[in-house]
Short mmCIF file of C-alpha atoms in Angstrom, two decimals:
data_model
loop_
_atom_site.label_atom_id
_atom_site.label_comp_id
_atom_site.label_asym_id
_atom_site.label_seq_id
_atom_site.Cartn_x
_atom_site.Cartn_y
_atom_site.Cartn_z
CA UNK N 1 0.00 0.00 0.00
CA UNK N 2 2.54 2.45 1.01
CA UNK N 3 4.99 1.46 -2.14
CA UNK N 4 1.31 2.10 -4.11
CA UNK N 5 0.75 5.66 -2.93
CA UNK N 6 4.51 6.67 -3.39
CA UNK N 7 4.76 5.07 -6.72
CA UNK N 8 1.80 7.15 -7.76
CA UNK N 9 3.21 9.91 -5.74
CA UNK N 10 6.26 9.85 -7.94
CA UNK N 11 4.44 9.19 -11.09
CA UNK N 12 2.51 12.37 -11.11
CA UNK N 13 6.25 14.36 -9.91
CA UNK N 14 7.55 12.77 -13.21
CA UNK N 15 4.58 13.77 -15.66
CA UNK N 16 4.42 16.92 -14.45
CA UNK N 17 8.35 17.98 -15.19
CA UNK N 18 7.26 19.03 -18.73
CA UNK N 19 10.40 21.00 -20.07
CA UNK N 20 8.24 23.78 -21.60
CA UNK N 21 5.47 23.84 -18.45
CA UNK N 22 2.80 22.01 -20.57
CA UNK N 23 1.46 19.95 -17.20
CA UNK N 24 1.65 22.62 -14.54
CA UNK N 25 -1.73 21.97 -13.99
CA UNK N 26 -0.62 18.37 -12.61
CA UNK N 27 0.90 19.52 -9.23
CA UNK N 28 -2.24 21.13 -7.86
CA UNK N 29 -3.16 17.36 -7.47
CA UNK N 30 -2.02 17.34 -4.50
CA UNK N 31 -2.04 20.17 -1.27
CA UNK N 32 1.10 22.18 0.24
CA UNK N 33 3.61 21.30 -2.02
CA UNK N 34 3.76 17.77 -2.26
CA UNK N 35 4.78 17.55 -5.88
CA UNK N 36 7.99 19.87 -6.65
CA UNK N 37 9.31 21.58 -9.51
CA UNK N 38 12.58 20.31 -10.20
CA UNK N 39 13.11 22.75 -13.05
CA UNK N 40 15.30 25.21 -11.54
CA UNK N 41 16.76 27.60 -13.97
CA UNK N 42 15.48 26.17 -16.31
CA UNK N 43 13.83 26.66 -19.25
CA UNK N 44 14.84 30.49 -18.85
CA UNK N 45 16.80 30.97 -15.68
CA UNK N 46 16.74 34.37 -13.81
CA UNK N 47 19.02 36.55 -15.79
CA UNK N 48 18.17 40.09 -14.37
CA UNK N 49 17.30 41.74 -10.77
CA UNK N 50 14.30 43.27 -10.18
CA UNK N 51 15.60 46.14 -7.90
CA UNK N 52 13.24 47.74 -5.25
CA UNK N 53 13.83 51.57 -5.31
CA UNK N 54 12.77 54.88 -3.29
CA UNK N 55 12.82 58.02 -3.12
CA UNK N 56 11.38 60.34 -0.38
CA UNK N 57 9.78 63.94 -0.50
CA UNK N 58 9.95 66.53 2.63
CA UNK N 59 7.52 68.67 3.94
CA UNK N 60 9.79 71.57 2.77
CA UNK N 61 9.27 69.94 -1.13
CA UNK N 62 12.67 68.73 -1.24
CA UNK N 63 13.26 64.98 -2.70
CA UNK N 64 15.97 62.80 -1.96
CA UNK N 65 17.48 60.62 -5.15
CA UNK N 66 16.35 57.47 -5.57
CA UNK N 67 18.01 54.99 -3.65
CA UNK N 68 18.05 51.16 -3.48
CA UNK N 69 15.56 49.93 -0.62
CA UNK N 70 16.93 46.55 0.18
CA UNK N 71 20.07 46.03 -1.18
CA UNK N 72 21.01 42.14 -1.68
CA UNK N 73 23.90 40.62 0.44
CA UNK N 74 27.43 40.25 -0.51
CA UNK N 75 28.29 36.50 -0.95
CA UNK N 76 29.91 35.02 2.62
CA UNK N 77 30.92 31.50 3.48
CA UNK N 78 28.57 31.91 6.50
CA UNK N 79 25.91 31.81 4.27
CA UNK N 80 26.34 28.06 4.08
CA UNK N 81 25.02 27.38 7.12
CA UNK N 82 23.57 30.68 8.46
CA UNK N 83 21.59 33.23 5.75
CA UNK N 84 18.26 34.07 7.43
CA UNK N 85 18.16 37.54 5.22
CA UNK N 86 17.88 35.18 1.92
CA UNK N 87 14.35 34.22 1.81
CA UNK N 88 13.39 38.22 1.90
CA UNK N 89 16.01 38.61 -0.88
CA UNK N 90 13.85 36.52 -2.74
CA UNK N 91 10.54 37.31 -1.87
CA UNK N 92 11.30 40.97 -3.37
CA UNK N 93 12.14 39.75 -6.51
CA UNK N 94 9.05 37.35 -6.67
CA UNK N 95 7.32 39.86 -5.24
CA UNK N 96 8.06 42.45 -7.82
CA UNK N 97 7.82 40.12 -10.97
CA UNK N 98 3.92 39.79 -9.54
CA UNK N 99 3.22 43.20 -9.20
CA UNK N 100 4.51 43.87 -12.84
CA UNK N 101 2.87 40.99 -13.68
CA UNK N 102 -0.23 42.80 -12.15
CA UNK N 103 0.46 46.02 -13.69
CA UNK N 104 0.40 44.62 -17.57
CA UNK N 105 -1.84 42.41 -17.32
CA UNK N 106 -4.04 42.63 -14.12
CA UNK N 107 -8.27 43.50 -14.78
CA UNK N 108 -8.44 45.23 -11.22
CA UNK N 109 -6.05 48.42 -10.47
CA UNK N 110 -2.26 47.37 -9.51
CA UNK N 111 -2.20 49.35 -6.97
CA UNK N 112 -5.14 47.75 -4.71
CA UNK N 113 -3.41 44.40 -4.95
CA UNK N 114 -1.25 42.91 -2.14
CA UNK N 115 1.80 43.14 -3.92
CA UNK N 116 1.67 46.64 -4.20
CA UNK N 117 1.15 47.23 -1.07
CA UNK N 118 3.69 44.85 0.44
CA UNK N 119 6.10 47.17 -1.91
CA UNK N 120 4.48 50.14 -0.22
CA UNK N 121 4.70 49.04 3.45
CA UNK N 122 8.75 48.24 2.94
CA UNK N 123 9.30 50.88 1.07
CA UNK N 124 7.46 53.35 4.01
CA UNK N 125 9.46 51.34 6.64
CA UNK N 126 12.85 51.82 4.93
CA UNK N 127 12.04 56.02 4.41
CA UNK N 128 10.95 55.92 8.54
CA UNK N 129 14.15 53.43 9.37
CA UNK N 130 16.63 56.07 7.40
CA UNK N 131 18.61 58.47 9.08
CA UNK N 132 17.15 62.02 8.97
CA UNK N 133 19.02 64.13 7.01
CA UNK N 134 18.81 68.05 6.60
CA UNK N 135 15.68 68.10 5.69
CA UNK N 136 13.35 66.97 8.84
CA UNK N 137 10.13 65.59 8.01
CA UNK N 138 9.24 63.02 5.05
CA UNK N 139 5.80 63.42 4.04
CA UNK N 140 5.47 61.13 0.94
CA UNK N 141 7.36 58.40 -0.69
CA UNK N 142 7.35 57.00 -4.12
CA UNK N 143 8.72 53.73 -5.36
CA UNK N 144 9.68 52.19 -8.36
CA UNK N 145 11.18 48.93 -9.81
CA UNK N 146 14.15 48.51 -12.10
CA UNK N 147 15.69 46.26 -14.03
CA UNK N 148 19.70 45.02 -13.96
CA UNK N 149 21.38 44.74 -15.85
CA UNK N 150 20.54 47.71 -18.14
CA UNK N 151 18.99 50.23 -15.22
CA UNK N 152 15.79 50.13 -16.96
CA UNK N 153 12.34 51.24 -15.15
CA UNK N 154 9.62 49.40 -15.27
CA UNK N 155 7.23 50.65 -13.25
CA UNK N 156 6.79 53.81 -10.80
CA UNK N 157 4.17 54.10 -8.26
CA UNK N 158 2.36 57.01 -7.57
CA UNK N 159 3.10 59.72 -4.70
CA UNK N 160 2.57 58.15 -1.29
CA UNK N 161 1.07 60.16 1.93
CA UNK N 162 3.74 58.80 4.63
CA UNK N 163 2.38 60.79 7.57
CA UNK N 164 2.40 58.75 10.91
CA UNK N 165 0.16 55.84 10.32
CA UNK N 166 -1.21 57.25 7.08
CA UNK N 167 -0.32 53.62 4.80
CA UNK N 168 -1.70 51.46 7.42
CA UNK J 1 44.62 -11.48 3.20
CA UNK J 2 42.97 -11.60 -0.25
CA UNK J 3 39.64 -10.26 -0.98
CA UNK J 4 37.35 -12.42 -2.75
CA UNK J 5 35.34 -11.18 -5.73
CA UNK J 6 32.01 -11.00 -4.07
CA UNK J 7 33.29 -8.68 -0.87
CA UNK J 8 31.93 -4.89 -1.98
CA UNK J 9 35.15 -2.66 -1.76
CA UNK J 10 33.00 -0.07 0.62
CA UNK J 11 31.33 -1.13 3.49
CA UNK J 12 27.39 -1.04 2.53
CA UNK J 13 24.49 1.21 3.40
CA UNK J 14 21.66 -0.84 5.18
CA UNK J 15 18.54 0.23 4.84
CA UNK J 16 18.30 1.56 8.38
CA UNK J 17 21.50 3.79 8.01
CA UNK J 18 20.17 4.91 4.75
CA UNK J 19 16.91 5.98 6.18
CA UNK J 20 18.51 7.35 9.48
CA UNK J 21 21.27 9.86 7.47
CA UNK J 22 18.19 11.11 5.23
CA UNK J 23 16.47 12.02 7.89
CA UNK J 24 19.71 13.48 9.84
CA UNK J 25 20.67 15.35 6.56
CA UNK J 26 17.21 16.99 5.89
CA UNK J 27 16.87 18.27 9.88
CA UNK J 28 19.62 20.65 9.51
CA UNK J 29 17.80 21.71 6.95
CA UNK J 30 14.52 22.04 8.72
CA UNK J 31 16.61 23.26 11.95
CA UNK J 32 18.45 25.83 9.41
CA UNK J 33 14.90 27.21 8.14
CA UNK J 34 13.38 27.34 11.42
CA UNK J 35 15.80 29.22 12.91
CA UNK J 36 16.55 31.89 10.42
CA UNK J 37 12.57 32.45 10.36
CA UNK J 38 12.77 32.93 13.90
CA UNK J 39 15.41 35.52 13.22
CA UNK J 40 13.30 37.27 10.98
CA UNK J 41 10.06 38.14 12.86
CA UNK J 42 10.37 41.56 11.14
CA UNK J 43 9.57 39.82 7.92
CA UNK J 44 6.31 39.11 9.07
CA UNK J 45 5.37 42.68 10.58
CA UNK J 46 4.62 45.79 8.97
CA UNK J 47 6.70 46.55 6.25
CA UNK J 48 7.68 42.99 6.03
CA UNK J 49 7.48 40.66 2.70
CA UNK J 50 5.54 38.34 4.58
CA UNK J 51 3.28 40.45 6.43
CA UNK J 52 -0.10 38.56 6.88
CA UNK J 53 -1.76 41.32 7.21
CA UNK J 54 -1.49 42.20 3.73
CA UNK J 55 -1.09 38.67 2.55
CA UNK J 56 -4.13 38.04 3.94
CA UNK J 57 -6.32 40.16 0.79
CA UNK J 58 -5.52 37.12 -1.62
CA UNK J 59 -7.32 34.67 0.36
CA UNK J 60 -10.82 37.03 0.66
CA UNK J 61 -12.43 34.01 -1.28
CA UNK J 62 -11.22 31.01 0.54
CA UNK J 63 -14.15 29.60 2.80
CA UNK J 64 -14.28 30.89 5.94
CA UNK J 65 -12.90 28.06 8.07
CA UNK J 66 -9.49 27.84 5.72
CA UNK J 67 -9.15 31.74 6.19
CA UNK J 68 -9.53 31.17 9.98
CA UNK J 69 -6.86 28.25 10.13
CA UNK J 70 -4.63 30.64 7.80
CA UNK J 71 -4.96 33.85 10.11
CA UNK J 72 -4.57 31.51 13.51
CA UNK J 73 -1.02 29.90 11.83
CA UNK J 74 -0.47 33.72 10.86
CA UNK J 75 -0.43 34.77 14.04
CA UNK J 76 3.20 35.84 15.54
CA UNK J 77 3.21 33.95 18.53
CA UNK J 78 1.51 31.08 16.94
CA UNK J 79 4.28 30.90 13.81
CA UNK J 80 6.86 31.36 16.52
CA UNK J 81 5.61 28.43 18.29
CA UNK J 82 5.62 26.13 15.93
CA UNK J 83 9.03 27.14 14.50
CA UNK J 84 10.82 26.39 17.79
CA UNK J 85 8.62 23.10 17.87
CA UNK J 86 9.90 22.58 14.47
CA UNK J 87 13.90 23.16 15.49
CA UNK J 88 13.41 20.82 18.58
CA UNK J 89 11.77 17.95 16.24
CA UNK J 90 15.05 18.56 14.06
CA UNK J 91 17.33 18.47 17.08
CA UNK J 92 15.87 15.20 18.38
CA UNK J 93 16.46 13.46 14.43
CA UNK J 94 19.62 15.09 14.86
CA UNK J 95 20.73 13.06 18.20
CA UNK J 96 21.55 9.22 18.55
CA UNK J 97 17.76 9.21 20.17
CA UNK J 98 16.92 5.35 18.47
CA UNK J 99 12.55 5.43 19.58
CA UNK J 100 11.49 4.23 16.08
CA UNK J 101 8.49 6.04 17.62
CA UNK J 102 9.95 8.99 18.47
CA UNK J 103 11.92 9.89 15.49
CA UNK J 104 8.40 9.12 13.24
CA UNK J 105 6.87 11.78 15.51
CA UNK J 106 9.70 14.41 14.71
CA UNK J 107 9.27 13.17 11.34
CA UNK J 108 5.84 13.71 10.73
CA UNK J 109 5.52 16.98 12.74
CA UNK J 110 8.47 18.51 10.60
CA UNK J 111 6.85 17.12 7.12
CA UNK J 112 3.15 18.52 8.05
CA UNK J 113 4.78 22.17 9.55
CA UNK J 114 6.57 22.81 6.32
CA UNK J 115 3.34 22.01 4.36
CA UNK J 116 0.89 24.02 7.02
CA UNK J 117 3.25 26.88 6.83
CA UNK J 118 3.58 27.03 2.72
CA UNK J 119 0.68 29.87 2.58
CA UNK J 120 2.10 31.72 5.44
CA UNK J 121 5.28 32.14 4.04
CA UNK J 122 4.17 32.46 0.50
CA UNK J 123 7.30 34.25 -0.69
CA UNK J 124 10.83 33.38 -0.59
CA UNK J 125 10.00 29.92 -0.32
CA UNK J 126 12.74 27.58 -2.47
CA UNK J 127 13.45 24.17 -4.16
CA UNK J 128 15.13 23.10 -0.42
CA UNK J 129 11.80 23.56 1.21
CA UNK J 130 10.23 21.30 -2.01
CA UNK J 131 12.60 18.17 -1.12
CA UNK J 132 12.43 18.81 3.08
CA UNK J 133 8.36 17.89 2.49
CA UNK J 134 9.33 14.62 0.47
CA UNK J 135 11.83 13.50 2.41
CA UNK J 136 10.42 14.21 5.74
CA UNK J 137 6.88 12.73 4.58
CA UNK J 138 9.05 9.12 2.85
CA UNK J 139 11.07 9.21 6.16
CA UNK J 140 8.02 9.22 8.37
CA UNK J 141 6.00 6.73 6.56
CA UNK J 142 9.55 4.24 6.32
CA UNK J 143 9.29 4.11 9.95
CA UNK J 144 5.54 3.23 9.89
CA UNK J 145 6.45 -0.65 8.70
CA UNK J 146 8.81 -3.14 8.27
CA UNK J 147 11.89 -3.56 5.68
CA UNK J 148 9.10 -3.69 2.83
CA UNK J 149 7.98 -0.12 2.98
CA UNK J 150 12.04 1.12 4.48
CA UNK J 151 12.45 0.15 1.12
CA UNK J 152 9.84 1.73 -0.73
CA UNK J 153 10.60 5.12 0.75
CA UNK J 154 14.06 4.94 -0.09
CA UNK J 155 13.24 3.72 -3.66
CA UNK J 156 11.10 7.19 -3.51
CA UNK J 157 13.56 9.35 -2.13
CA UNK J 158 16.07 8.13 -4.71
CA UNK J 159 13.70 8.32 -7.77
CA UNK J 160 12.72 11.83 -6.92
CA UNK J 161 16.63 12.68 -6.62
CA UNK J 162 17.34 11.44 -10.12
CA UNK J 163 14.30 12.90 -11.35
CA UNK J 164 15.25 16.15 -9.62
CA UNK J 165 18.63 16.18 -11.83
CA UNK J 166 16.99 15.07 -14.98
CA UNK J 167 14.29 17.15 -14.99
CA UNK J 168 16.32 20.63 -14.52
CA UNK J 169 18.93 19.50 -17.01
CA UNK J 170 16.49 18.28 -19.38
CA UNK J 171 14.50 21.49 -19.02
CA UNK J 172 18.07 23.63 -19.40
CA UNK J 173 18.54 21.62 -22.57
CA UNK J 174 15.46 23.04 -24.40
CA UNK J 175 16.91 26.25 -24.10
CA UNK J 176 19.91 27.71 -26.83
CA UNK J 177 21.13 30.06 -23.73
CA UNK J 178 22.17 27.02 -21.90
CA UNK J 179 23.64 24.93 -24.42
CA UNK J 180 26.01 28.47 -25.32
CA UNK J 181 26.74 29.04 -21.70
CA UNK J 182 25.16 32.60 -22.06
CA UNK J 183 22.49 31.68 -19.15
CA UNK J 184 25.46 31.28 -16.80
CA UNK J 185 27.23 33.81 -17.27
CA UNK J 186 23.79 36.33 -16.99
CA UNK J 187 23.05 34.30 -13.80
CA UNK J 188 26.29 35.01 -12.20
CA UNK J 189 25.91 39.01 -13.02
CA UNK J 190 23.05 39.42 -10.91
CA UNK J 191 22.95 40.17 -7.72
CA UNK J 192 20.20 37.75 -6.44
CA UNK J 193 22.12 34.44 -7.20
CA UNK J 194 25.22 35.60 -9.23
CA UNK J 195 28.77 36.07 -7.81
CA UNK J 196 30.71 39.45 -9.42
CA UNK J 197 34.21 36.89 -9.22
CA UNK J 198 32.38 34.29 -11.27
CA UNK J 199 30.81 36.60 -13.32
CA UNK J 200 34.02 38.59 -14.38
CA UNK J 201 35.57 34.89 -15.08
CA UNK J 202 32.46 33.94 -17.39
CA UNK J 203 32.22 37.25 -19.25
CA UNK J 204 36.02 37.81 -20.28
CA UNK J 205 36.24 33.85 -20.93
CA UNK J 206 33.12 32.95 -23.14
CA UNK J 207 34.38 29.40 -23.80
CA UNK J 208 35.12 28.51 -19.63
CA UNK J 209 31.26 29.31 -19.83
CA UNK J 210 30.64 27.29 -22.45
CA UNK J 211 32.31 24.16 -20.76
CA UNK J 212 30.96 24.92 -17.25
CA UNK J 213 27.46 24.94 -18.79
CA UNK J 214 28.23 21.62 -20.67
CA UNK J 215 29.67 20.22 -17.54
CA UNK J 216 26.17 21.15 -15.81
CA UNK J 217 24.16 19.46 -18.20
CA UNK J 218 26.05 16.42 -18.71
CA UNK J 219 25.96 15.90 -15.07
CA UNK J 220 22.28 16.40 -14.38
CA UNK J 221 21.17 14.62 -17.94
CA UNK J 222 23.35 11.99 -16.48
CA UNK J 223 22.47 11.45 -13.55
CA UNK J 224 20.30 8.19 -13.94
CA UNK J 225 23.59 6.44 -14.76
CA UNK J 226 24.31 5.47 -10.96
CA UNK J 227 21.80 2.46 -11.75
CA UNK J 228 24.29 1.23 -14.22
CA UNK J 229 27.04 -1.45 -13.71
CA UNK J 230 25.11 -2.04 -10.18
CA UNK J 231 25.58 1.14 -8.80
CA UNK J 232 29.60 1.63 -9.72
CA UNK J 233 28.80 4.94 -10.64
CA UNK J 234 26.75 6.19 -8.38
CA UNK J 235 29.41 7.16 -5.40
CA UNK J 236 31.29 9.10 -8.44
CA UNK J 237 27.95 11.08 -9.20
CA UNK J 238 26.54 11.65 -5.79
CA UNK J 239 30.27 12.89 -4.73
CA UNK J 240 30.01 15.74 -7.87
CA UNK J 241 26.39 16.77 -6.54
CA UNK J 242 27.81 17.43 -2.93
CA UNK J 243 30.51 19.42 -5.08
CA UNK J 244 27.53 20.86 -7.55
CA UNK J 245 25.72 21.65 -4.59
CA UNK J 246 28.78 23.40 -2.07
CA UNK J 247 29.71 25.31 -5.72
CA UNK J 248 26.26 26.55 -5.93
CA UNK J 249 26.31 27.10 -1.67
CA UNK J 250 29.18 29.70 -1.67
CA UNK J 251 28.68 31.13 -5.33
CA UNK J 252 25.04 31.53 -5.55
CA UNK J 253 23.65 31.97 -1.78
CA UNK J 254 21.60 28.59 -1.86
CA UNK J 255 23.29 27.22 1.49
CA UNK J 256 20.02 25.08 2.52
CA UNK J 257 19.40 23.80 -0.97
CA UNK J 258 22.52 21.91 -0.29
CA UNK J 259 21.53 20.31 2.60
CA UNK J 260 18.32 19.26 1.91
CA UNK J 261 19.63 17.89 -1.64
CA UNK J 262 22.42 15.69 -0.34
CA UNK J 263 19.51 14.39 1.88
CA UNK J 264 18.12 12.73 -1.12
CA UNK J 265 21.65 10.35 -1.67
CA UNK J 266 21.94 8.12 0.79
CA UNK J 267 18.30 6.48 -0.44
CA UNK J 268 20.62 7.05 -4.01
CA UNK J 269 23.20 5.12 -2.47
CA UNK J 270 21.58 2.65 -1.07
CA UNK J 271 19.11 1.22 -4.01
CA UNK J 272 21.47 1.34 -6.84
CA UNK J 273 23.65 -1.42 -5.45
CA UNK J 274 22.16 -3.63 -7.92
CA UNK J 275 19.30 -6.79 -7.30
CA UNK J 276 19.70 -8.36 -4.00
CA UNK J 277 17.22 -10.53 -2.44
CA UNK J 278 16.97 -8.72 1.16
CA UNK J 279 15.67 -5.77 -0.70
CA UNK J 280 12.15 -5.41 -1.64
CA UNK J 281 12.09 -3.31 -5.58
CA UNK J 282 8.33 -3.22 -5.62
CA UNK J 283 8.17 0.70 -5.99
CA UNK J 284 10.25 1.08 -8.99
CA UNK J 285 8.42 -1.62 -10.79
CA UNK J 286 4.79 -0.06 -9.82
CA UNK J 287 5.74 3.48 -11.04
CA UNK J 288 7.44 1.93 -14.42
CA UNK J 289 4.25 0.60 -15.09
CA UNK J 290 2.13 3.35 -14.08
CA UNK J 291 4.49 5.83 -15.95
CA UNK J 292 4.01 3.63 -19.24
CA UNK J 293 -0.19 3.48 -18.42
CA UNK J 294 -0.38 7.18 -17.96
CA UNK J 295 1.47 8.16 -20.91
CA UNK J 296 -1.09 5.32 -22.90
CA UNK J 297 -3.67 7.47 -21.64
CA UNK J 298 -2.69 10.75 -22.91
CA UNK J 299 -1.97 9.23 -26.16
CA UNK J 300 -5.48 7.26 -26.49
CA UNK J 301 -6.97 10.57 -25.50
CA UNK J 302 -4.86 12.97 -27.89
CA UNK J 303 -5.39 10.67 -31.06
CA UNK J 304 -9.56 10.51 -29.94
CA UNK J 305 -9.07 14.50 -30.15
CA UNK J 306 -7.33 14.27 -33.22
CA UNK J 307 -10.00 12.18 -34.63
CA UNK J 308 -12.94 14.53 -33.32
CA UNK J 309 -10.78 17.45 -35.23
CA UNK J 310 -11.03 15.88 -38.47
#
């Protein structure tokens, strides 16, 4: 019985490894992730970051440049065994290929869904974490997401209150 | 003095040691996880990636009771808790504790956590967290039963480690990029999983590239080869995928992914020492046979399409 229901466990893995995703539809068979996707990199691997980016406006009207939000880690040996900033590292760019996803595609605005404001929230945490500079209070933010290679920008948001509770 | 031609020249895997260093292997990758996610709790506040909060809007039509299970796993303290119970389940495979009983608890709590927390942590989730759930779910069920179904989980374990090879180099192959070794090098120059060493190496020497990228897909097209000449091969590949996999650990910031890969080889190991009578080959013969009936299938039911079409 169990050699049965790992045989046709395996089975399903195997037909659903299409190498141009023709049987994606296989591995909702089954809940929580029981059948992987061994295709990593593969077909087209990532070849490009999708870089989170901010810039913030005072209440005198002055606006900082735009700056990187979270910038990924250098490579450490550490990281073998101990990387706990990865997954985020990650998430942004999965995060971010959604949202543009979203924003060519989507049928309801891209900036009600959850990507967006995920972007929104880290991008308002970063401006409040940042030291203050000569200017004193940030009223508004405004984020945007580029490509690298090439420094191209693919999407901007629009201007974004940042008052004292004013995204939550 | 002399060795007679029957004596293997390396001392072999039993099933039980097999089964045992899977499940050792894949609970420092569990204990790995759990702990950087509980070094991360501002991930899942505001301003986090995986605030829940937020996450929350793109189950608004899930039935009520699955929302309700998904905000009570949300919760901080509630996500803590079961990522320290998580670590302590790894610690315990992790010691010389021998309770067949006990270690299929750890087991099964570790498989079912990593599935129960899949929504939660929706992104940043990788391929290591993919083969922790099926080796901590074939681990748990091997120590449900006798040397029969030991067996068949290691037969699954190993199946899904040559599949996990052959699938990604198969899938590389379709693609020109990989073939050139132009993927490669465009991996390593980004930031996310490329190294600016490696990269500069690549770029200014298109035909290292070239032959790294072969390498790559030789190896993982080749991996089914450790069932030939009774498993000869096998200790040769399985040695290059702890090499693959180290490479890929320091070069491309996919630490765990090693971990919970070289979980997979011991089961590798193990069934590709050719037929022996003490061990039970059910599993490989039952998804042969289903492979072949499914694929039957789709063809009966493309050429009845086919037909309809004309």
């Amino acid at each position: 019985m169990v050699a049965g229901a790992l045989a046709a466990w395996f089975v399903v893995t195997l037909l659903s490894q299409h190498p141009r995703r023709k049987t994606e539809r296989l591995r909702d068979l089954l809940p929580g992730g029981l059948i992987p996707d061994w295709r990593f990199f593969a077909p087209e691997p990532v070849q490009h970051d999708l870089v989170l980016v901010h810039r913030t406006v005072a209440a005198n009207g002055e606006q900082t440049p735009w700056r990187v939000t979270t910038p990924v880690s250098d490579r450490s040996l550490l990281h073998l065994v101990w990387f706990p900033q990865r997954r985020m590292e990650k998430a942004l760019h999965e995060i971010a290929g959604e949202l543009l996803g979203q924003a060519a595609t989507g049928t309801r605005p891209w900036t009600s869904h959850h990507t967006f404001v995920l972007c929104r929230d880290h991008v308002i945490r970063a401006a409040r974490r940042e030291p203050a500079g000569h200017h004193s209070i940030v009223i508004g933010v405004q984020f945007g997401l580029l490509r690298r290679p090439g420094e191209e920008i693919l999407l901007v948001s629009p201007f974004i209150p940042c008052t004292k509770g004013a995204a939550r | 003095m002399f060795r007679s031609p029957d004596t293997p020249l390396e001392p072999e895997l039993d099933r039980h040691a097999a089964l045992s260093m899977a499940e050792r292997l894949c609970a420092v990758h569990g204990l790995m996880s759990s702990l950087e996610y509980l070094a991360r709790r501002q991930d899942r506040e505001f301003g986090g990636l995986n605030n829940w909060q937020v996450m929350r809007r793109a189950h608004r039509d899930s039935p009520l009771l699955v929302r309700r299970a998904l905000d009570g796993i949300a919760d901080q303290r509630v996500t803590a808790t079961i990522h320290t119970a998580r670590a302590a389940c790894a610690v315990v495979l992790l010691l010389p504790v021998s309770g067949n009983r006990v270690r299929l608890g750890a087991n099964l709590a570790l498989a079912s956590t990593t599935m129960l927390l899949r929504t939660r942590h929706r992104y940043g989730g990788d391929g290591a967290d993919q083969v922790a759930v099926v080796v901590q779910t074939a681990t748990a069920l091997g120590r449900t039963g006798g040397p029969r179904t030991v067996d068949a989980c290691l037969w699954f374990i190993a199946l899904q480690s040559v599949l996990s090879y052959v699938a990604s180099g198969c899938a590389k192959l379709a693609n020109p990029a990989w073939r050139d070794g132009t993927a490669l090098t465009r991996i390593m120059a980004t930031r996310l999983y490329g190294h600016p060493a490696v990269w500069r190496i690549l770029r200014d020497h298109p035909k290292v590239a070239r032959a790294l990228s072969a390498g790559i897909l030789a190896f993982e097209c080749g991996f089914p080869l450790v069932f030939l000449a009774r498993g000869r091969l096998a200790p040769l590949f399985v040695s290059s995928a702890i090499a693959f996999h180290l490479v890929n650990g320091g070069a491309m910031g996919l630490g765990r992914f090693g971990w919970a890969f070289i979980a997979m080889h011991p089961a590798v190991l193990y069934v590709t020492r050719g037929p022996r009578d003490d061990r039970s080959d059910l599993l490989p013969r039952l998804a042969l046979a289903g492979t072949a009936g499914a694929i039957a299938a789709a063809a009966i039911v493309r050429a009845r399409g086919d037909d309809r079409a004309e």
